[in-house]
mmCIF file of C-alpha atoms in Angstrom:
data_model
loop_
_atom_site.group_PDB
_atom_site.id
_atom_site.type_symbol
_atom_site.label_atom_id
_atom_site.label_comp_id
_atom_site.label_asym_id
_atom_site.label_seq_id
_atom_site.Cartn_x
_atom_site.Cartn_y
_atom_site.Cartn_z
ATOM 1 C CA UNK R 1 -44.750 -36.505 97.605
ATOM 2 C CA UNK R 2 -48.583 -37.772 98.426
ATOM 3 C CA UNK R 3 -50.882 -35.087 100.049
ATOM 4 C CA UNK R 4 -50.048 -36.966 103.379
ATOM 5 C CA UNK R 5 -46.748 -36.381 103.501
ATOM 6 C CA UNK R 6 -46.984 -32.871 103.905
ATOM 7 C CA UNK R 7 -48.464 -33.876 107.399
ATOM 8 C CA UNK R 8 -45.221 -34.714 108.744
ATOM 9 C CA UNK R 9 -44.153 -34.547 112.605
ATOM 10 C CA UNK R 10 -41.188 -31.819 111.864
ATOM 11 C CA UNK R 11 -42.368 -29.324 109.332
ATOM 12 C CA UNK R 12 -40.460 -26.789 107.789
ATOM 13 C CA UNK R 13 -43.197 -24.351 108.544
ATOM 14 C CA UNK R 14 -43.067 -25.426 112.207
ATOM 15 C CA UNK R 15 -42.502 -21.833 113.093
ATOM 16 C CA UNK R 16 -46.189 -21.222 111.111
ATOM 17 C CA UNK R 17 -45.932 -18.753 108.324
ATOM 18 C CA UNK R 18 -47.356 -15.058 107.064
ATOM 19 C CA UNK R 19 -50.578 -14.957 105.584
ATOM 20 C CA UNK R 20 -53.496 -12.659 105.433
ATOM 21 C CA UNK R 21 -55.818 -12.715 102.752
ATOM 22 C CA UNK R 22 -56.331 -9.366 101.348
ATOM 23 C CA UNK R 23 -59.567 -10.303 99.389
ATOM 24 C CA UNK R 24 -58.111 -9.655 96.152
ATOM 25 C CA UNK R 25 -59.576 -12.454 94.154
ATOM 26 C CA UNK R 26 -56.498 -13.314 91.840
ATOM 27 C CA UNK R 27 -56.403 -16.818 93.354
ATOM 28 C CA UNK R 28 -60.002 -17.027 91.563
ATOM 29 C CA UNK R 29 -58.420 -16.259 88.315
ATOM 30 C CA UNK R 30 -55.489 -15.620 86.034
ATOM 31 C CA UNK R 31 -54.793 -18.963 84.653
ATOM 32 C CA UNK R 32 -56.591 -22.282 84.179
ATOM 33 C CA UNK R 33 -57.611 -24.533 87.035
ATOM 34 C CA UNK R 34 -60.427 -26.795 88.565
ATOM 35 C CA UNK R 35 -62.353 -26.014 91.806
ATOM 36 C CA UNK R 36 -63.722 -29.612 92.579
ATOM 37 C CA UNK R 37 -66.910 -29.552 94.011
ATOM 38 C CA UNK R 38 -68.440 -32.781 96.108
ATOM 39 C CA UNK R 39 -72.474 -33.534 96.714
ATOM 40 C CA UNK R 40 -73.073 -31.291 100.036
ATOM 41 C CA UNK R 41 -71.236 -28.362 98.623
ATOM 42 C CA UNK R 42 -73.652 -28.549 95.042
ATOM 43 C CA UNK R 43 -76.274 -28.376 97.144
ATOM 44 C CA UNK R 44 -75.224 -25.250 99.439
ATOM 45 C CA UNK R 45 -74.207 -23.498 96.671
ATOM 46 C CA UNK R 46 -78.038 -23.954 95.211
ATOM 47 C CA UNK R 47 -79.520 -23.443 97.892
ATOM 48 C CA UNK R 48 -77.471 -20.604 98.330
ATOM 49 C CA UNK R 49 -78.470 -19.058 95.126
ATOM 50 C CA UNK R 50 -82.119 -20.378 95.274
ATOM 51 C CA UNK R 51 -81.726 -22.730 92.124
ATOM 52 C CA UNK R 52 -82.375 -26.549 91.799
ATOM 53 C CA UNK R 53 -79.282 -28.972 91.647
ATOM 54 C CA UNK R 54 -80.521 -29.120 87.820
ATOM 55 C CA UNK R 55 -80.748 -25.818 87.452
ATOM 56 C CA UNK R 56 -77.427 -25.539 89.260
ATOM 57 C CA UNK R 57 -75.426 -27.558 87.989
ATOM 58 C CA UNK R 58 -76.228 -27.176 84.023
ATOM 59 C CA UNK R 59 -75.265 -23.309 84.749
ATOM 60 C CA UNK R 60 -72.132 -23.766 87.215
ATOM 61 C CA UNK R 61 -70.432 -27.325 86.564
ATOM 62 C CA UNK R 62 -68.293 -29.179 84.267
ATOM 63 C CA UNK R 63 -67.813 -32.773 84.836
ATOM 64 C CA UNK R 64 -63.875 -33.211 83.946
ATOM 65 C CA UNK R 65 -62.665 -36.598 83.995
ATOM 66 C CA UNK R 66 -66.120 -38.328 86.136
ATOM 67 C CA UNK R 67 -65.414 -35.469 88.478
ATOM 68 C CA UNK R 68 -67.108 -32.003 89.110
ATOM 69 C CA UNK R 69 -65.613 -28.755 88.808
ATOM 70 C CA UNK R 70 -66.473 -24.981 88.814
ATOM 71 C CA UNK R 71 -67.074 -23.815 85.461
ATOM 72 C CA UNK R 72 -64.501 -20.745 84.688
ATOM 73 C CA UNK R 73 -65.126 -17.769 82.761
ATOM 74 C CA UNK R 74 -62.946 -17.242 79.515
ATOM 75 C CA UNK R 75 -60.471 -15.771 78.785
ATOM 76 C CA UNK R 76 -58.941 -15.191 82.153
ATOM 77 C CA UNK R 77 -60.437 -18.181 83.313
ATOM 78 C CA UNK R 78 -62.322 -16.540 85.833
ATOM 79 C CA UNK R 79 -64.377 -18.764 88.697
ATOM 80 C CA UNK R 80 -67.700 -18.493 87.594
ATOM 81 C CA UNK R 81 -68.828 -16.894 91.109
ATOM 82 C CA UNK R 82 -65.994 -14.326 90.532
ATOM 83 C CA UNK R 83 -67.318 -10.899 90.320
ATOM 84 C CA UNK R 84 -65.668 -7.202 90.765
ATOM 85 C CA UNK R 85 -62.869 -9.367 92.471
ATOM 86 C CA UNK R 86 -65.111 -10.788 94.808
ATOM 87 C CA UNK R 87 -66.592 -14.367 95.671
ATOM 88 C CA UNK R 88 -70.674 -13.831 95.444
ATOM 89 C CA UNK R 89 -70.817 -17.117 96.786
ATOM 90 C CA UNK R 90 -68.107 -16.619 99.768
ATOM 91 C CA UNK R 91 -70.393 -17.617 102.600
ATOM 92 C CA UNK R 92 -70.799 -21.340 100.986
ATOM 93 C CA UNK R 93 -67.712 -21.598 98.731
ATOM 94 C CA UNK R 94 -66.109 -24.752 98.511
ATOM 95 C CA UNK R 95 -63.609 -26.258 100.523
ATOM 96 C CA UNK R 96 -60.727 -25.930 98.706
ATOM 97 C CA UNK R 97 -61.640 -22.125 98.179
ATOM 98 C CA UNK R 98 -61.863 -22.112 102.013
ATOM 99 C CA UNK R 99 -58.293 -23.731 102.520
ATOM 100 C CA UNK R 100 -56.411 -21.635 100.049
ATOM 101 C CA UNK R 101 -53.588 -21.315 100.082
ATOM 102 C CA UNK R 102 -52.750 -24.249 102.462
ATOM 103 C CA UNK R 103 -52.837 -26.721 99.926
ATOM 104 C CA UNK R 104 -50.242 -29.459 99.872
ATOM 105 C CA UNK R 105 -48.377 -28.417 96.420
ATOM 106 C CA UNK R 106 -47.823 -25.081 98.320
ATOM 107 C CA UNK R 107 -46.396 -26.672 101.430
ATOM 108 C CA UNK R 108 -44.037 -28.978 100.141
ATOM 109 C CA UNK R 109 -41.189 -26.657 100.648
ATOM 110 C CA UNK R 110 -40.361 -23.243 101.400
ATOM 111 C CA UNK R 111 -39.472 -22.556 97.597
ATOM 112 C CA UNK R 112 -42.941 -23.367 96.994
ATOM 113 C CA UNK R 113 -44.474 -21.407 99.176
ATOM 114 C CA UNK R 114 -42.143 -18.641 97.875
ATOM 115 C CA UNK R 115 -43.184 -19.041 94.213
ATOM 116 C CA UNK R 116 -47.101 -18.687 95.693
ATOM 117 C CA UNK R 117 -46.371 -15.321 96.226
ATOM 118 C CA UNK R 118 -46.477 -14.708 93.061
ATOM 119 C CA UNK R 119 -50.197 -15.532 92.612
ATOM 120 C CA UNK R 120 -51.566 -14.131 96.196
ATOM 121 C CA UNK R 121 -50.347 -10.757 97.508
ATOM 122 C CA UNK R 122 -52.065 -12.222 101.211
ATOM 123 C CA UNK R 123 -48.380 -14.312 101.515
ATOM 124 C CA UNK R 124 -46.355 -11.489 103.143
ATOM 125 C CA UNK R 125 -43.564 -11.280 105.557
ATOM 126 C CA UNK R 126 -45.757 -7.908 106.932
ATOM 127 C CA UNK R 127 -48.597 -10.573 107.448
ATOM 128 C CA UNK R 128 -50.051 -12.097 110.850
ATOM 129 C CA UNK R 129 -48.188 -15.125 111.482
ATOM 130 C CA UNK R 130 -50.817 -18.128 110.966
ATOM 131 C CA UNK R 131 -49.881 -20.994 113.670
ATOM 132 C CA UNK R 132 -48.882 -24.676 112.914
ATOM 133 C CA UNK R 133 -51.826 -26.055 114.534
ATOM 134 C CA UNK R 134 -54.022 -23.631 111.966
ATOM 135 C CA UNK R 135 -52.145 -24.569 109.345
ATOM 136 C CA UNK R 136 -52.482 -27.976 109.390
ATOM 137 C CA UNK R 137 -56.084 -28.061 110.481
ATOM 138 C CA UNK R 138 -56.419 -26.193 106.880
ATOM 139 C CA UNK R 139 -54.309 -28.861 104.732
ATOM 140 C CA UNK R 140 -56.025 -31.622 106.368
ATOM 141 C CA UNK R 141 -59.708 -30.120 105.593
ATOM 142 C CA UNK R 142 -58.467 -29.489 102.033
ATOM 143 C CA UNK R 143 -57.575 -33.013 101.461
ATOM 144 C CA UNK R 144 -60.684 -34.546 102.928
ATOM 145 C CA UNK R 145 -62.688 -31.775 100.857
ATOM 146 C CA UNK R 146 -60.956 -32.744 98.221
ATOM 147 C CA UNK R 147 -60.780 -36.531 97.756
#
């Protein structure tokens, strides 16, 4: 199933679904990953953190098959920005930290979505129900943040 697919007219979140992040940080670490990164978000985050792209990017990035990613922290494979749980970036993280956990691999199907549970406490039947329209405002950022 293509990232666009997810998109459809009739999906099984329709309804919307419970999520509230709880600022917990574990989908910043726990197992290995890439946070892509594009042009306008290097140069936030430097800006950000008062450091030239150069200075930036030897200390934060990893180029991973022509593309840039996050550099983690080993060996829990923590985000680099990850610190006491917390995002010392958060203001100018990157769009697909924004649009956790509406990413398409989660949306697929509500077995998915299930199994993400297991990774963020924030996806909880007790949680604020977060609308369609919300939802897929999120997934479509992510995959133009993404490509």
């Amino acid at each position: 199933m293509s990232k666009l697919e997810v998109l459809k007219k009739d999906p099984w979140y329709k309804d919307g679904l419970s999520f509230n992040c709880t600022g917990c940080g574990k989908c910043c670490t726990g197992f290995p990953g890439f946070v892509w990164v594009n042009e306008a978000e290097i140069h936030a985050m430097a800006n950000f953190l008062k450091l030239t792209i150069d200075d930036f990017s030897k200390k934060y990035l990893r180029l991973i098959d022509g593309k840039l990613s996050l550099k983690e922290i080993l060996p829990n494979y923590d985000c680099v920005f990850l610190d006491n749980n917390k995002c010392t970036i958060y203001p100018v993280r990157p769009t697909q930290c924004k649009t956790y956990p509406w990413w398409p691999q989660n949306l697929q199907s509500p077995s998915n979505w299930e199994n993400e549970k297991k990774y963020c406490e924030g996806i909880d039947s007790c949680a604020p129900t977060v609308s369609l329209k919300v939802i897929e405002e999120q997934l479509q950022n992510h995959i133009n943040g993404t490509k």
